[in-house]
Coordinates of C-alpha atoms in Angstrom, one line a residue:
P14 CA -52.1 90.2 44.4
G15 CA -54.1 93.2 43.1
E16 CA -55.5 93.5 39.6
N17 CA -52.5 95.6 38.4
E18 CA -49.8 93.5 40.0
T19 CA -50.2 90.4 37.8
R20 CA -51.8 89.3 34.6
V21 CA -52.7 85.9 35.9
N22 CA -56.4 85.0 35.7
L23 CA -58.3 83.6 38.7
E24 CA -58.4 80.0 37.5
E25 CA -54.6 79.8 37.2
L26 CA -54.2 81.6 40.5
K27 CA -56.2 78.9 42.3
T28 CA -53.6 76.3 41.2
S29 CA -50.7 78.4 42.5
V30 CA -48.7 77.0 45.4
L31 CA -49.1 80.3 47.2
Y32 CA -52.9 80.2 47.2
S33 CA -53.9 76.6 46.8
G34 CA -53.3 75.9 50.5
P35 CA -51.2 76.7 53.6
V36 CA -47.5 77.2 52.8
D37 CA -44.8 75.8 55.1
P38 CA -41.5 77.4 54.3
A39 CA -39.6 74.6 56.1
E40 CA -40.6 72.2 53.3
W41 CA -38.5 74.2 50.9
V42 CA -35.3 73.2 52.7
G43 CA -36.5 69.6 53.0
L44 CA -37.9 69.7 56.6
R45 CA -41.2 68.0 57.0
K46 CA -42.8 66.0 59.8
S47 CA -43.5 62.4 58.9
Y48 CA -45.0 59.5 60.8
P49 CA -43.9 56.7 61.1
L50 CA -40.3 57.7 60.6
L51 CA -39.2 54.2 59.4
V52 CA -41.5 54.4 56.4
Y53 CA -40.1 57.8 55.5
L54 CA -36.5 56.6 55.7
R55 CA -37.0 53.2 54.0
N56 CA -35.8 54.3 50.6
N57 CA -32.6 55.8 52.2
L58 CA -32.0 52.6 54.2
L59 CA -32.5 50.5 51.2
M60 CA -30.0 52.6 49.3
L61 CA -27.4 52.2 52.1
A62 CA -28.0 48.4 52.2
I63 CA -27.4 48.2 48.4
L64 CA -24.2 50.3 48.7
A65 CA -23.0 48.1 51.6
F66 CA -23.7 45.0 49.6
E67 CA -21.8 46.3 46.6
V68 CA -18.8 47.3 48.7
T69 CA -18.8 43.8 50.3
I70 CA -18.7 42.1 46.9
Y71 CA -15.8 44.3 45.6
R72 CA -13.8 43.8 48.8
H73 CA -14.4 40.0 48.7
Q74 CA -13.2 39.9 45.0
E75 CA -10.1 41.9 45.8
Y76 CA -9.3 39.8 48.8
Y77 CA -9.8 36.6 46.8
R78 CA -7.5 37.8 44.0
C79 CA -4.8 38.9 46.4
R80 CA -4.9 35.6 48.2
N81 CA -4.6 33.5 45.0
N82 CA -2.3 35.8 43.1
L83 CA -4.9 36.6 40.5
T84 CA -5.0 39.7 38.3
A85 CA -8.2 41.7 37.8
P86 CA -9.8 41.2 34.4
V87 CA -9.2 44.0 31.8
T88 CA -12.9 44.4 31.1
K89 CA -15.8 44.0 33.6
T90 CA -17.7 41.4 31.6
I91 CA -20.0 38.5 32.5
F92 CA -18.5 35.9 30.1
H93 CA -14.7 36.3 30.4
D94 CA -14.0 33.5 27.9
I95 CA -15.9 35.3 25.0
T96 CA -13.9 37.7 22.8
R97 CA -14.3 39.2 19.4
A98 CA -13.0 36.0 17.8
H99 CA -16.1 34.1 19.1
L100 CA -18.7 36.5 17.7
D101 CA -19.2 34.6 14.4
D102 CA -19.0 31.1 16.0
G103 CA -22.7 30.7 16.6
L104 CA -25.8 32.4 17.9
V105 CA -25.1 31.5 21.5
N106 CA -21.6 33.0 21.4
C107 CA -23.0 36.0 19.5
V108 CA -25.5 36.7 22.3
K109 CA -22.8 36.3 25.0
Y110 CA -20.6 38.7 23.1
F111 CA -23.2 41.4 22.9
I112 CA -24.1 40.9 26.6
N113 CA -20.4 41.7 27.3
Y114 CA -19.8 44.4 24.8
F115 CA -23.1 45.8 23.5
F116 CA -22.4 49.2 24.8
Y117 CA -18.8 49.1 23.7
K118 CA -20.1 48.5 20.1
F119 CA -23.3 50.5 20.0
G120 CA -23.0 52.9 22.9
L121 CA -22.6 55.9 20.7
E122 CA -25.8 55.1 18.7
T123 CA -27.6 54.5 22.0
C124 CA -26.6 58.0 23.2
F125 CA -27.9 59.5 19.9
L126 CA -31.3 57.7 20.4
L127 CA -31.5 58.9 24.0
S128 CA -30.7 62.5 22.9
V129 CA -33.6 62.3 20.3
N130 CA -35.8 60.9 23.1
V131 CA -34.9 63.9 25.3
I132 CA -35.8 66.3 22.5
G133 CA -39.1 64.5 21.8
Q134 CA -40.1 64.3 25.4
R135 CA -39.3 67.9 26.4
M136 CA -40.1 70.0 23.3
D137 CA -39.0 73.1 25.1
F138 CA -36.1 75.6 25.1
Y139 CA -33.6 73.0 26.5
A140 CA -34.7 70.5 23.9
M141 CA -33.6 73.0 21.3
I142 CA -30.2 73.2 23.0
H143 CA -30.0 69.4 23.0
A144 CA -30.8 69.5 19.3
F145 CA -28.0 71.9 18.5
W146 CA -25.5 69.8 20.5
L147 CA -26.7 66.7 18.6
I148 CA -26.2 68.4 15.3
A149 CA -22.7 69.6 16.4
V150 CA -21.7 66.1 17.4
L151 CA -23.1 64.4 14.2
Y152 CA -21.3 67.1 12.1
R153 CA -18.0 65.7 13.3
R154 CA -18.8 62.4 11.5
R155 CA -15.6 60.5 12.3
R156 CA -15.5 58.5 15.5
K157 CA -12.2 59.9 16.6
A158 CA -13.4 63.4 16.0
I159 CA -16.6 62.7 18.1
A160 CA -14.4 61.3 20.8
E161 CA -12.5 64.6 21.0
I162 CA -15.6 66.7 21.6
W163 CA -17.4 64.1 23.8
P164 CA -15.9 65.3 27.1
K165 CA -17.3 68.7 26.4
Y166 CA -20.7 67.2 25.7
C167 CA -20.6 65.3 29.0
C168 CA -19.7 68.5 30.8
F169 CA -22.6 70.3 29.2
L170 CA -25.0 67.6 30.2
A171 CA -23.7 67.6 33.8
C172 CA -24.0 71.4 34.0
I173 CA -27.4 71.7 32.4
I174 CA -29.0 69.0 34.6
T175 CA -27.6 70.7 37.7
F176 CA -28.9 74.1 36.6
Q177 CA -32.4 72.6 35.8
Y178 CA -32.4 71.0 39.3
F179 CA -32.1 74.4 40.9
L180 CA -34.8 75.7 38.6
C181 CA -37.1 73.0 39.8
I182 CA -36.4 73.9 43.4
G183 CA -37.0 77.6 42.8
I184 CA -37.1 80.3 45.5
P185 CA -39.0 80.0 48.8
P186 CA -42.7 80.4 48.3
A187 CA -43.0 84.1 49.2
P188 CA -42.7 86.7 46.4
Y189 CA -43.7 86.5 42.8
Y190 CA -41.2 85.9 40.0
P191 CA -40.5 88.9 37.7
W192 CA -42.1 87.2 34.7
R193 CA -45.4 87.1 36.6
S194 CA -45.5 90.9 37.2
G195 CA -48.0 93.1 35.5
N196 CA -45.4 94.6 33.2
A197 CA -44.0 91.3 31.9
N198 CA -45.4 89.9 28.6
F199 CA -45.1 86.3 29.7
N200 CA -48.0 83.8 29.8
S201 CA -48.1 80.3 31.2
N202 CA -47.2 78.6 27.9
I203 CA -44.0 80.7 27.4
I204 CA -42.9 80.1 31.0
K205 CA -43.5 76.3 30.5
W206 CA -41.5 76.3 27.3
L207 CA -38.6 78.3 28.8
Y208 CA -38.7 76.0 31.9
F209 CA -38.7 78.9 34.2
P210 CA -39.4 78.4 37.9
D211 CA -43.0 79.4 38.7
F212 CA -45.6 78.9 41.5
I213 CA -48.4 78.4 39.0
V214 CA -46.8 76.4 36.2
R215 CA -44.1 74.5 38.0
P216 CA -41.3 72.9 36.0
N217 CA -41.9 69.3 35.3
P218 CA -39.2 67.4 37.3
V219 CA -39.8 64.2 35.2
F220 CA -37.7 65.9 32.4
L221 CA -34.7 65.6 34.6
V222 CA -35.0 61.8 34.5
Y223 CA -34.6 61.8 30.7
D224 CA -31.6 64.1 31.0
F225 CA -30.1 61.9 33.7
M226 CA -30.4 58.8 31.5
L227 CA -28.7 60.7 28.7
L228 CA -25.9 61.8 31.1
L229 CA -25.4 58.3 32.4
C230 CA -25.0 56.8 28.9
A231 CA -22.8 59.7 27.8
S232 CA -20.5 59.1 30.7
L233 CA -20.3 55.4 29.9
Q234 CA -19.6 56.3 26.3
R235 CA -16.8 58.6 27.4
Q236 CA -15.3 55.6 29.3
T237 CA -15.7 53.5 26.1
F238 CA -13.8 56.1 24.1
E239 CA -10.9 55.8 26.6
D240 CA -11.1 52.0 26.5
E241 CA -10.8 52.0 22.7
N242 CA -7.2 53.4 23.1
K243 CA -6.2 50.4 25.2
A244 CA -4.6 47.5 23.3
A245 CA -5.8 44.9 25.8
V246 CA -9.4 46.0 25.4
R247 CA -9.1 46.0 21.6
I248 CA -7.8 42.5 21.6
L249 CA -10.7 41.2 23.6
A250 CA -13.6 43.3 22.3
G251 CA -12.3 44.3 18.9
D252 CA -11.7 47.7 17.5
N253 CA -14.3 50.3 16.6
V254 CA -12.5 51.7 13.6
E255 CA -14.6 52.5 10.5
I256 CA -14.3 49.7 8.0
C257 CA -13.9 52.2 5.2
M258 CA -12.2 55.5 6.1
N259 CA -13.2 57.4 3.0
L260 CA -16.9 56.5 3.5
D261 CA -17.2 55.3 -0.1
A262 CA -20.1 52.9 -0.2
A263 CA -18.9 51.2 -3.4
S264 CA -15.8 49.9 -1.7
F265 CA -17.3 48.6 1.5
S266 CA -17.0 45.0 0.4
Q267 CA -13.3 45.3 -0.3
H268 CA -12.5 46.5 3.2
N269 CA -14.9 44.5 5.3
P270 CA -13.0 41.7 7.1
V271 CA -16.1 39.9 8.2
P272 CA -17.3 37.0 5.9
D273 CA -20.6 37.6 4.0
F274 CA -22.9 34.9 5.4
I275 CA -25.8 35.9 3.2
H276 CA -24.1 35.6 -0.2
C277 CA -21.4 33.1 0.7
R278 CA -23.1 30.4 -1.3

């Protein structure tokens, strides 16, 4: 570009995809020669092998239950003989219970921690949007109220990660983006903060990993909210109802059904 066509200095221009080396437009659509081909496809073959192994296990379990007239367990747990009644029987049963139902009990708090992690790792425009959503969810306070807004939160996470994926791909490496023109008052720091596609300061795709982990846990939490409404699950795992509905700290001891092991003597 000429001197009046962009406000990018020469040092930044050398790091641009357009000028750092030869550009092959075929790579933008995922076409690239690789040798040997087996090494290039090993991750795909490994994923297919894992999926085939998973399907084989589920088919074998279904066939075994049908042959022996067995019903599928209500919850997909490791220790089927451990329920909420065994939580206070000892340390071993306590560990087994939380292996089975840790996310059922503390999945919402885990999602909140992952949301804070996304905000702290990104520190950009989308981190601010995540912060607003976190405030909106925490403002509901009640677990039932949070469960009502949670599907919308999951939809937001799914849409925003898809949108950011297309931003990371960008357009084919040919023209300049409008925020790199000579009339645009954008520098590299603003483009990085806004997470705009760019050939010089490319969006960091690692941020999508943090968003994906949050989306994964949020989807599991949505399933947890649905399981809380099933009587069979509540009998095995216990309910997640607040021990004191009016949130009065002075009356916690009157409504807590669990024995006080610290001051019991």
